[in-house]
């Protein structure tokens, strides 16, 4: 490894405590939906310390709503500031966006957590807490990479545009706001938890809501009514069958190790108002995966058709069709070609740091990469520390060693992609 | 028909508008759980007009909680007054409680109602609205019977104790409060909507809550989690199988026309917190019927066993058993013998007014009769206007003619059961 590359990696190794301290502080802030400000404040302070050019703003809901890419159900971004912090290059190099989201999903049933979900407790080299893997760990890795450049006095030609965005878990309004504010680059990296695999392709996903009707009756004569709960079970079964059909079609070898490449997840169910009445309405909410090469509109049509088909086997649905809405969140799918220079550069850095061939896969979830690609025309890739199976889970954790590995890979990627501006200078000094 | 009996029935026929006006006013008050006061005020004013001895009180939660029969989840009965109004007899006759509840179940999804659920609109001889059949119509019939006695100057030997109680839909705390206040009688009639059939036996019922656990995960890798929604569907299926087994056992001919004698109704379901997370917890709530001869404790044990059995077929439940609670409401079952004098008297009045043999059945739902019988040792029977299939339903209605028929049957039952005190007097006058 070249001297400066070694220095950068060594600095990261030596300063693990700095990464841990930063991650701990951000995990301890419960930055769920519409509540990101206190965690964002920690990111802002770190960027200020690093001497980056800071831009903080509350996304403008009117401007966002005018964009066809806006899908969040947010009414305002008051107290949900977006952060962009730029390490300006000396010119002549390619620029790179480092994009991470600061929002986390709710912790769910606290009784399933061994420790407080916001304790950021460390055990056996793992830091635990909601958001540790998705994706405050990735954010810390990016900032450690930037700090390494500063501490080792490495200057770049191209700009590095660090983004700590809000609202990713609801569909990417924070990243969209950064695009609309004019932040573009020649490439983007998003360190979502890929477990240090490279996700060359990412599936998209969309949220749906299905309202299922029944007819109420006294529970003692439940046969006089039609249970919306039982009808909702039929709808769930139909969605399960649709999921099978959709996944059988997928032959992309990048998905070969993924049990269900594009899942349909039923995440919420709610219905009925009285234990001894037959439920008249049930609402289910879920997320439907979009394969990397699919169009969102085609997926919507396919689900609508599956519900339409239910009318054939169940007369009730003919007169009381299940009502399908797409709401709240959507992540566009994304893919890079096998010879894409960004993919090649990232593979090289991975090989150099991990001393082995990186695993290339397709993601089981959506990220803001599809938006950066489609709305911003920015080639984007997803690679980061943390395991997917810990995300959105009780006892979410990140392995600190993986965070460190990611930071090293990112810093090497940056000096390759954005190019060093001080090489000639250094050469002069050495001679 | 004897002259005075004819007079009473004719008075009721002629004063249908009075019954309608009273019913209309009470239906227009939305007297759901903990919100009964404004409807109760109308009952109180009517009883005052009838010259009854009025007792109004807010049930004492401490006193109720000390009773083993108390099951409601109410924390207070503030602004939920109970009403007892007595037509004192001249002595020497048997007394009768006329018991009706003033509370109604919520209206549910308003879009399924043709008119406002509290409009009390009349169409084709039917008065529509939440509570019209369950059981404000029955209450109006009882008060019309009492008014007929007053207007026709018919005095009785025994007391008639009219009760307009709160909280029946949550398990009978209002009736229990009246018992604890000392109101007893030689018999009780509850005009719940039997469609003018006599319910010699009533099933009981209890509310249950089952908490089903899953394990959360990101929806995109849902195979890493365990969906509490899917596990809840398994529980619902197990309850459905249990319902079949329980109903197969029932051979009582009184249930022969009832499709499911003792139903298990799943009334509510709620779970999951995020569309793109796997749901970690689902709570279902429902009501389980208790056959007239069953013990509540045996039914509880049977359901617990059915859930226990799920561990055999699904390993998940071994480590994460579904949690069963009995909460909120319970109605005890009740039955009268075939030669019971109350049953015989009611059959006679029915025959006299309807000019046909009354239908004798067992109820598909619980009432406060089980409580009157078990906690008060008062032989109780259920008979009233309105059809069960309208109760707890959108577009609930009562046929005004049926309300009138019930009023006539009730007034004849009263003069037979409590005996006329003025017959000799009248005889003197006539001679």
mmCIF file of N, CA and C in Angstrom, chain A residues 51-159:
data_model
loop_
_atom_site.group_PDB
_atom_site.id
_atom_site.type_symbol
_atom_site.label_atom_id
_atom_site.label_comp_id
_atom_site.label_asym_id
_atom_site.label_seq_id
_atom_site.Cartn_x
_atom_site.Cartn_y
_atom_site.Cartn_z
ATOM 1 N N UNK A 51 -13.952 21.495 9.840
ATOM 2 C CA UNK A 51 -13.702 22.642 8.972
ATOM 3 C C UNK A 51 -14.438 22.580 7.646
ATOM 4 N N UNK A 52 -15.510 21.819 7.601
ATOM 5 C CA UNK A 52 -16.260 21.698 6.342
ATOM 6 C C UNK A 52 -17.155 22.924 6.145
ATOM 7 N N UNK A 53 -17.515 23.196 4.904
ATOM 8 C CA UNK A 53 -18.473 24.277 4.596
ATOM 9 C C UNK A 53 -19.875 23.756 4.881
ATOM 10 N N UNK A 54 -20.518 24.395 5.796
ATOM 11 C CA UNK A 54 -21.776 23.816 6.304
ATOM 12 C C UNK A 54 -22.997 24.531 5.753
ATOM 13 N N UNK A 55 -23.967 23.744 5.345
ATOM 14 C CA UNK A 55 -25.258 24.284 4.898
ATOM 15 C C UNK A 55 -26.348 23.511 5.649
ATOM 16 N N UNK A 56 -27.089 24.231 6.444
ATOM 17 C CA UNK A 56 -28.171 23.596 7.222
ATOM 18 C C UNK A 56 -29.466 24.284 6.833
ATOM 19 N N UNK A 57 -30.499 23.498 6.542
ATOM 20 C CA UNK A 57 -31.788 24.126 6.212
ATOM 21 C C UNK A 57 -32.933 23.157 6.453
ATOM 22 N N UNK A 58 -34.067 23.745 6.743
ATOM 23 C CA UNK A 58 -35.282 22.927 6.849
ATOM 24 C C UNK A 58 -35.883 22.822 5.459
ATOM 25 N N UNK A 59 -36.019 21.602 4.923
ATOM 26 C CA UNK A 59 -36.555 21.463 3.577
ATOM 27 C C UNK A 59 -37.895 22.194 3.432
ATOM 28 N N UNK A 60 -38.084 22.793 2.276
ATOM 29 C CA UNK A 60 -39.274 23.594 2.012
ATOM 30 C C UNK A 60 -40.357 22.678 1.447
ATOM 31 N N UNK A 61 -41.409 22.486 2.216
ATOM 32 C CA UNK A 61 -42.434 21.525 1.830
ATOM 33 C C UNK A 61 -43.095 21.901 0.504
ATOM 34 N N UNK A 62 -43.230 23.197 0.257
ATOM 35 C CA UNK A 62 -43.869 23.625 -1.008
ATOM 36 C C UNK A 62 -43.010 23.250 -2.197
ATOM 37 N N UNK A 63 -41.701 23.518 -2.063
ATOM 38 C CA UNK A 63 -40.786 23.183 -3.160
ATOM 39 C C UNK A 63 -40.781 21.669 -3.399
ATOM 40 N N UNK A 64 -40.764 20.910 -2.285
ATOM 41 C CA UNK A 64 -40.744 19.445 -2.408
ATOM 42 C C UNK A 64 -42.000 18.939 -3.084
ATOM 43 N N UNK A 65 -43.141 19.475 -2.672
ATOM 44 C CA UNK A 65 -44.406 18.990 -3.221
ATOM 45 C C UNK A 65 -44.518 19.241 -4.722
ATOM 46 N N UNK A 66 -43.791 20.231 -5.205
ATOM 47 C CA UNK A 66 -43.825 20.520 -6.645
ATOM 48 C C UNK A 66 -43.025 19.484 -7.434
ATOM 49 N N UNK A 67 -42.237 18.658 -6.735
ATOM 50 C CA UNK A 67 -41.418 17.663 -7.432
ATOM 51 C C UNK A 67 -42.179 16.351 -7.591
ATOM 52 N N UNK A 68 -42.110 15.743 -8.774
ATOM 53 C CA UNK A 68 -42.789 14.444 -8.959
ATOM 54 C C UNK A 68 -42.142 13.336 -8.119
ATOM 55 N N UNK A 69 -40.969 13.594 -7.575
ATOM 56 C CA UNK A 69 -40.280 12.567 -6.793
ATOM 57 C C UNK A 69 -40.648 12.613 -5.315
ATOM 58 N N UNK A 70 -41.445 13.610 -4.924
ATOM 59 C CA UNK A 70 -41.792 13.750 -3.500
ATOM 60 C C UNK A 70 -42.909 12.777 -3.148
ATOM 61 N N UNK A 71 -42.703 11.940 -2.114
ATOM 62 C CA UNK A 71 -43.728 10.964 -1.735
ATOM 63 C C UNK A 71 -44.028 10.955 -0.236
ATOM 64 N N UNK A 72 -43.280 11.673 0.571
ATOM 65 C CA UNK A 72 -43.477 11.619 2.029
ATOM 66 C C UNK A 72 -44.843 12.164 2.407
ATOM 67 N N UNK A 73 -45.347 11.730 3.576
ATOM 68 C CA UNK A 73 -46.601 12.320 4.048
ATOM 69 C C UNK A 73 -46.332 13.440 5.061
ATOM 70 N N UNK A 74 -45.094 13.884 5.117
ATOM 71 C CA UNK A 74 -44.758 15.008 5.994
ATOM 72 C C UNK A 74 -45.496 16.260 5.547
ATOM 73 N N UNK A 75 -45.923 17.037 6.539
ATOM 74 C CA UNK A 75 -46.621 18.294 6.232
ATOM 75 C C UNK A 75 -45.656 19.464 6.379
ATOM 76 N N UNK A 76 -44.569 19.222 7.069
ATOM 77 C CA UNK A 76 -43.618 20.289 7.329
ATOM 78 C C UNK A 76 -42.301 19.646 7.741
ATOM 79 N N UNK A 77 -41.209 20.398 7.542
ATOM 80 C CA UNK A 77 -39.912 19.907 8.009
ATOM 81 C C UNK A 77 -39.364 20.826 9.089
ATOM 82 N N UNK A 78 -40.271 21.509 9.757
ATOM 83 C CA UNK A 78 -39.866 22.370 10.853
ATOM 84 C C UNK A 78 -39.134 21.505 11.890
ATOM 85 N N UNK A 79 -37.991 21.968 12.332
ATOM 86 C CA UNK A 79 -37.161 21.245 13.304
ATOM 87 C C UNK A 79 -36.641 19.904 12.776
ATOM 88 N N UNK A 80 -36.682 19.721 11.455
ATOM 89 C CA UNK A 80 -36.057 18.549 10.824
ATOM 90 C C UNK A 80 -35.023 19.056 9.816
ATOM 91 N N UNK A 81 -33.911 19.592 10.315
ATOM 92 C CA UNK A 81 -32.957 20.198 9.377
ATOM 93 C C UNK A 81 -32.154 19.174 8.597
ATOM 94 N N UNK A 82 -31.911 19.485 7.359
ATOM 95 C CA UNK A 82 -30.995 18.733 6.503
ATOM 96 C C UNK A 82 -29.603 19.341 6.674
ATOM 97 N N UNK A 83 -28.591 18.501 6.499
ATOM 98 C CA UNK A 83 -27.211 19.006 6.592
ATOM 99 C C UNK A 83 -26.416 18.595 5.354
ATOM 100 N N UNK A 84 -25.762 19.579 4.724
ATOM 101 C CA UNK A 84 -24.758 19.274 3.709
ATOM 102 C C UNK A 84 -23.465 19.957 4.162
ATOM 103 N N UNK A 85 -22.373 19.203 4.155
ATOM 104 C CA UNK A 85 -21.080 19.750 4.609
ATOM 105 C C UNK A 85 -20.036 19.377 3.565
ATOM 106 N N UNK A 86 -19.408 20.399 2.998
ATOM 107 C CA UNK A 86 -18.534 20.172 1.825
ATOM 108 C C UNK A 86 -17.063 20.326 2.176
ATOM 109 N N UNK A 87 -16.305 19.336 1.738
ATOM 110 C CA UNK A 87 -14.841 19.468 1.759
ATOM 111 C C UNK A 87 -14.464 19.854 0.329
ATOM 112 N N UNK A 88 -14.259 21.152 0.161
ATOM 113 C CA UNK A 88 -14.022 21.676 -1.187
ATOM 114 C C UNK A 88 -12.686 21.137 -1.721
ATOM 115 N N UNK A 89 -12.660 20.649 -2.962
ATOM 116 C CA UNK A 89 -11.406 20.191 -3.575
ATOM 117 C C UNK A 89 -10.652 21.361 -4.201
ATOM 118 N N UNK A 90 -9.426 21.090 -4.605
ATOM 119 C CA UNK A 90 -8.617 22.176 -5.198
ATOM 120 C C UNK A 90 -8.921 22.353 -6.683
ATOM 121 N N UNK A 91 -9.801 21.507 -7.206
ATOM 122 C CA UNK A 91 -10.203 21.667 -8.611
ATOM 123 C C UNK A 91 -9.581 20.619 -9.504
ATOM 124 N N UNK A 92 -10.328 20.295 -10.571
ATOM 125 C CA UNK A 92 -9.782 19.388 -11.575
ATOM 126 C C UNK A 92 -10.079 17.927 -11.314
ATOM 127 N N UNK A 93 -10.752 17.599 -10.206
ATOM 128 C CA UNK A 93 -11.058 16.187 -9.912
ATOM 129 C C UNK A 93 -12.544 15.932 -9.926
ATOM 130 N N UNK A 94 -12.898 14.672 -9.874
ATOM 131 C CA UNK A 94 -14.321 14.320 -9.843
ATOM 132 C C UNK A 94 -14.852 14.473 -8.418
ATOM 133 N N UNK A 95 -16.103 14.848 -8.344
ATOM 134 C CA UNK A 95 -16.711 15.063 -7.026
ATOM 135 C C UNK A 95 -17.475 13.818 -6.585
ATOM 136 N N UNK A 96 -17.678 13.720 -5.287
ATOM 137 C CA UNK A 96 -18.436 12.587 -4.752
ATOM 138 C C UNK A 96 -19.352 13.018 -3.600
ATOM 139 N N UNK A 97 -20.579 12.559 -3.675
ATOM 140 C CA UNK A 97 -21.518 12.754 -2.553
ATOM 141 C C UNK A 97 -21.393 11.558 -1.616
ATOM 142 N N UNK A 98 -21.231 11.853 -0.326
ATOM 143 C CA UNK A 98 -21.331 10.792 0.698
ATOM 144 C C UNK A 98 -22.655 11.035 1.416
ATOM 145 N N UNK A 99 -23.594 10.136 1.190
ATOM 146 C CA UNK A 99 -24.966 10.393 1.675
ATOM 147 C C UNK A 99 -25.385 9.391 2.747
ATOM 148 N N UNK A 100 -25.828 9.927 3.876
ATOM 149 C CA UNK A 100 -26.367 9.052 4.928
ATOM 150 C C UNK A 100 -27.612 9.693 5.530
ATOM 151 N N UNK A 101 -28.506 8.879 6.069
ATOM 152 C CA UNK A 101 -29.693 9.473 6.693
ATOM 153 C C UNK A 101 -29.559 9.417 8.211
ATOM 154 N N UNK A 102 -30.126 10.427 8.842
ATOM 155 C CA UNK A 102 -30.016 10.552 10.308
ATOM 156 C C UNK A 102 -31.270 10.007 10.991
ATOM 157 N N UNK A 103 -32.345 9.831 10.238
ATOM 158 C CA UNK A 103 -33.592 9.335 10.848
ATOM 159 C C UNK A 103 -33.525 7.820 11.025
ATOM 160 N N UNK A 104 -34.223 7.348 12.033
ATOM 161 C CA UNK A 104 -34.286 5.906 12.327
ATOM 162 C C UNK A 104 -35.755 5.488 12.400
ATOM 163 N N UNK A 105 -36.017 4.168 12.262
ATOM 164 C CA UNK A 105 -37.393 3.679 12.451
ATOM 165 C C UNK A 105 -37.653 3.544 13.961
ATOM 166 N N UNK A 106 -38.910 3.550 14.366
ATOM 167 C CA UNK A 106 -39.199 3.424 15.806
ATOM 168 C C UNK A 106 -38.653 2.111 16.365
ATOM 169 N N UNK A 107 -38.456 2.084 17.669
ATOM 170 C CA UNK A 107 -37.820 0.932 18.309
ATOM 171 C C UNK A 107 -38.765 -0.255 18.479
ATOM 172 N N UNK A 108 -40.080 -0.042 18.277
ATOM 173 C CA UNK A 108 -41.041 -1.151 18.427
ATOM 174 C C UNK A 108 -41.231 -1.517 19.893
ATOM 175 N N UNK A 109 -41.518 -2.769 20.111
ATOM 176 C CA UNK A 109 -41.805 -3.288 21.461
ATOM 177 C C UNK A 109 -40.527 -3.300 22.304
ATOM 178 N N UNK A 110 -40.457 -2.406 23.272
ATOM 179 C CA UNK A 110 -39.221 -2.265 24.059
ATOM 180 C C UNK A 110 -38.872 -3.522 24.855
ATOM 181 N N UNK A 111 -39.886 -4.331 25.141
ATOM 182 C CA UNK A 111 -39.615 -5.519 25.961
ATOM 183 C C UNK A 111 -38.762 -6.534 25.198
ATOM 184 N N UNK A 112 -38.680 -6.374 23.868
ATOM 185 C CA UNK A 112 -37.857 -7.301 23.101
ATOM 186 C C UNK A 112 -36.391 -6.864 23.030
ATOM 187 N N UNK A 113 -36.085 -5.724 23.602
ATOM 188 C CA UNK A 113 -34.706 -5.243 23.629
ATOM 189 C C UNK A 113 -34.038 -5.667 24.949
ATOM 190 N N UNK A 114 -32.813 -6.140 24.875
ATOM 191 C CA UNK A 114 -32.094 -6.503 26.109
ATOM 192 C C UNK A 114 -31.711 -5.260 26.891
ATOM 193 N N UNK A 115 -31.353 -4.179 26.173
ATOM 194 C CA UNK A 115 -31.028 -2.905 26.822
ATOM 195 C C UNK A 115 -31.929 -1.828 26.249
ATOM 196 N N UNK A 116 -31.921 -0.685 26.889
ATOM 197 C CA UNK A 116 -32.652 0.459 26.347
ATOM 198 C C UNK A 116 -32.229 0.667 24.886
ATOM 199 N N UNK A 117 -33.195 0.843 23.965
ATOM 200 C CA UNK A 117 -32.838 0.974 22.549
ATOM 201 C C UNK A 117 -31.971 2.199 22.247
ATOM 202 N N UNK A 118 -31.885 3.113 23.176
ATOM 203 C CA UNK A 118 -31.060 4.305 22.945
ATOM 204 C C UNK A 118 -29.896 4.390 23.929
ATOM 205 N N UNK A 119 -29.486 3.239 24.462
ATOM 206 C CA UNK A 119 -28.390 3.221 25.432
ATOM 207 C C UNK A 119 -27.035 3.289 24.737
ATOM 208 N N UNK A 120 -26.951 2.789 23.497
ATOM 209 C CA UNK A 120 -25.665 2.719 22.775
ATOM 210 C C UNK A 120 -24.623 1.925 23.566
ATOM 211 N N UNK A 121 -25.078 0.921 24.276
ATOM 212 C CA UNK A 121 -24.182 0.099 25.082
ATOM 213 C C UNK A 121 -23.275 -0.744 24.158
ATOM 214 N N UNK A 122 -22.039 -0.969 24.618
ATOM 215 C CA UNK A 122 -21.089 -1.759 23.819
ATOM 216 C C UNK A 122 -20.828 -3.086 24.513
ATOM 217 N N UNK A 123 -20.979 -4.176 23.778
ATOM 218 C CA UNK A 123 -20.680 -5.516 24.302
ATOM 219 C C UNK A 123 -19.981 -6.309 23.202
ATOM 220 N N UNK A 124 -18.897 -6.962 23.553
ATOM 221 C CA UNK A 124 -18.169 -7.806 22.590
ATOM 222 C C UNK A 124 -17.901 -7.115 21.257
ATOM 223 N N UNK A 125 -17.488 -5.872 21.329
ATOM 224 C CA UNK A 125 -17.125 -5.171 20.097
ATOM 225 C C UNK A 125 -18.303 -4.711 19.256
ATOM 226 N N UNK A 126 -19.519 -4.841 19.814
ATOM 227 C CA UNK A 126 -20.702 -4.383 19.074
ATOM 228 C C UNK A 126 -21.346 -3.229 19.841
ATOM 229 N N UNK A 127 -21.738 -2.208 19.099
ATOM 230 C CA UNK A 127 -22.471 -1.110 19.724
ATOM 231 C C UNK A 127 -23.966 -1.308 19.401
ATOM 232 N N UNK A 128 -24.774 -1.349 20.471
ATOM 233 C CA UNK A 128 -26.197 -1.655 20.333
ATOM 234 C C UNK A 128 -27.064 -0.401 20.379
ATOM 235 N N UNK A 129 -28.141 -0.422 19.634
ATOM 236 C CA UNK A 129 -29.119 0.659 19.727
ATOM 237 C C UNK A 129 -29.829 0.865 18.409
ATOM 238 N N UNK A 130 -31.059 1.403 18.497
ATOM 239 C CA UNK A 130 -31.809 1.722 17.277
ATOM 240 C C UNK A 130 -31.030 2.726 16.435
ATOM 241 N N UNK A 131 -30.808 2.376 15.184
ATOM 242 C CA UNK A 131 -30.081 3.258 14.282
ATOM 243 C C UNK A 131 -28.590 2.992 14.220
ATOM 244 N N UNK A 132 -28.081 2.113 15.095
ATOM 245 C CA UNK A 132 -26.630 1.883 15.104
ATOM 246 C C UNK A 132 -26.176 1.351 13.749
ATOM 247 N N UNK A 133 -26.963 0.429 13.193
ATOM 248 C CA UNK A 133 -26.583 -0.151 11.899
ATOM 249 C C UNK A 133 -27.262 0.594 10.743
ATOM 250 N N UNK A 134 -28.442 1.146 11.005
ATOM 251 C CA UNK A 134 -29.249 1.771 9.935
ATOM 252 C C UNK A 134 -29.594 3.190 10.313
ATOM 253 N N UNK A 135 -28.681 4.147 10.022
ATOM 254 C CA UNK A 135 -27.365 3.946 9.493
ATOM 255 C C UNK A 135 -26.384 4.936 10.088
ATOM 256 N N UNK A 136 -26.514 5.101 11.406
ATOM 257 C CA UNK A 136 -25.603 6.027 12.081
ATOM 258 C C UNK A 136 -24.166 5.509 12.072
ATOM 259 N N UNK A 137 -24.017 4.182 11.979
ATOM 260 C CA UNK A 137 -22.683 3.592 11.846
ATOM 261 C C UNK A 137 -22.034 4.008 10.538
ATOM 262 N N UNK A 138 -22.815 3.959 9.452
ATOM 263 C CA UNK A 138 -22.321 4.389 8.137
ATOM 264 C C UNK A 138 -21.954 5.865 8.146
ATOM 265 N N UNK A 139 -22.796 6.653 8.794
ATOM 266 C CA UNK A 139 -22.508 8.094 8.883
ATOM 267 C C UNK A 139 -21.181 8.335 9.605
ATOM 268 N N UNK A 140 -20.980 7.610 10.690
ATOM 269 C CA UNK A 140 -19.730 7.769 11.453
ATOM 270 C C UNK A 140 -18.537 7.363 10.597
ATOM 271 N N UNK A 141 -18.701 6.289 9.808
ATOM 272 C CA UNK A 141 -17.607 5.826 8.940
ATOM 273 C C UNK A 141 -17.217 6.921 7.939
ATOM 274 N N UNK A 142 -18.225 7.578 7.369
ATOM 275 C CA UNK A 142 -17.938 8.641 6.393
ATOM 276 C C UNK A 142 -17.187 9.796 7.047
ATOM 277 N N UNK A 143 -17.655 10.171 8.240
ATOM 278 C CA UNK A 143 -17.013 11.307 8.907
ATOM 279 C C UNK A 143 -15.599 10.961 9.368
ATOM 280 N N UNK A 144 -15.372 9.697 9.754
ATOM 281 C CA UNK A 144 -14.020 9.275 10.117
ATOM 282 C C UNK A 144 -13.106 9.329 8.892
ATOM 283 N N UNK A 145 -13.659 8.960 7.734
ATOM 284 C CA UNK A 145 -12.865 9.038 6.494
ATOM 285 C C UNK A 145 -12.476 10.495 6.229
ATOM 286 N N UNK A 146 -13.429 11.398 6.401
ATOM 287 C CA UNK A 146 -13.143 12.819 6.162
ATOM 288 C C UNK A 146 -12.139 13.359 7.182
ATOM 289 N N UNK A 147 -12.303 12.902 8.438
ATOM 290 C CA UNK A 147 -11.368 13.371 9.468
ATOM 291 C C UNK A 147 -9.955 12.858 9.194
ATOM 292 N N UNK A 148 -9.874 11.624 8.707
ATOM 293 C CA UNK A 148 -8.555 11.062 8.380
ATOM 294 C C UNK A 148 -7.861 11.938 7.339
ATOM 295 N N UNK A 149 -8.615 12.368 6.321
ATOM 296 C CA UNK A 149 -8.021 13.240 5.290
ATOM 297 C C UNK A 149 -7.481 14.520 5.919
ATOM 298 N N UNK A 150 -8.275 15.104 6.800
ATOM 299 C CA UNK A 150 -7.869 16.354 7.449
ATOM 300 C C UNK A 150 -6.644 16.142 8.335
ATOM 301 N N UNK A 151 -6.737 15.111 9.183
ATOM 302 C CA UNK A 151 -5.647 14.885 10.151
ATOM 303 C C UNK A 151 -4.349 14.490 9.459
ATOM 304 N N UNK A 152 -4.454 13.824 8.315
ATOM 305 C CA UNK A 152 -3.246 13.394 7.593
ATOM 306 C C UNK A 152 -2.853 14.419 6.523
ATOM 307 N N UNK A 153 -3.547 15.552 6.533
ATOM 308 C CA UNK A 153 -3.230 16.637 5.589
ATOM 309 C C UNK A 153 -3.268 16.202 4.132
ATOM 310 N N UNK A 154 -4.266 15.428 3.775
ATOM 311 C CA UNK A 154 -4.389 14.998 2.378
ATOM 312 C C UNK A 154 -5.412 15.884 1.688
ATOM 313 N N UNK A 155 -5.012 16.576 0.664
ATOM 314 C CA UNK A 155 -5.937 17.434 -0.086
ATOM 315 C C UNK A 155 -6.406 16.702 -1.339
ATOM 316 N N UNK A 156 -7.659 17.015 -1.740
ATOM 317 C CA UNK A 156 -8.222 16.358 -2.927
ATOM 318 C C UNK A 156 -8.476 17.387 -4.015
ATOM 319 N N UNK A 157 -8.578 16.898 -5.251
ATOM 320 C CA UNK A 157 -8.930 17.788 -6.361
ATOM 321 C C UNK A 157 -10.449 18.004 -6.420
ATOM 322 N N UNK A 158 -11.196 16.907 -6.298
ATOM 323 C CA UNK A 158 -12.662 17.001 -6.411
ATOM 324 C C UNK A 158 -13.308 17.281 -5.054
ATOM 325 N N UNK A 159 -14.511 17.801 -5.121
ATOM 326 C CA UNK A 159 -15.255 18.088 -3.889
ATOM 327 C C UNK A 159 -15.816 16.801 -3.272
#
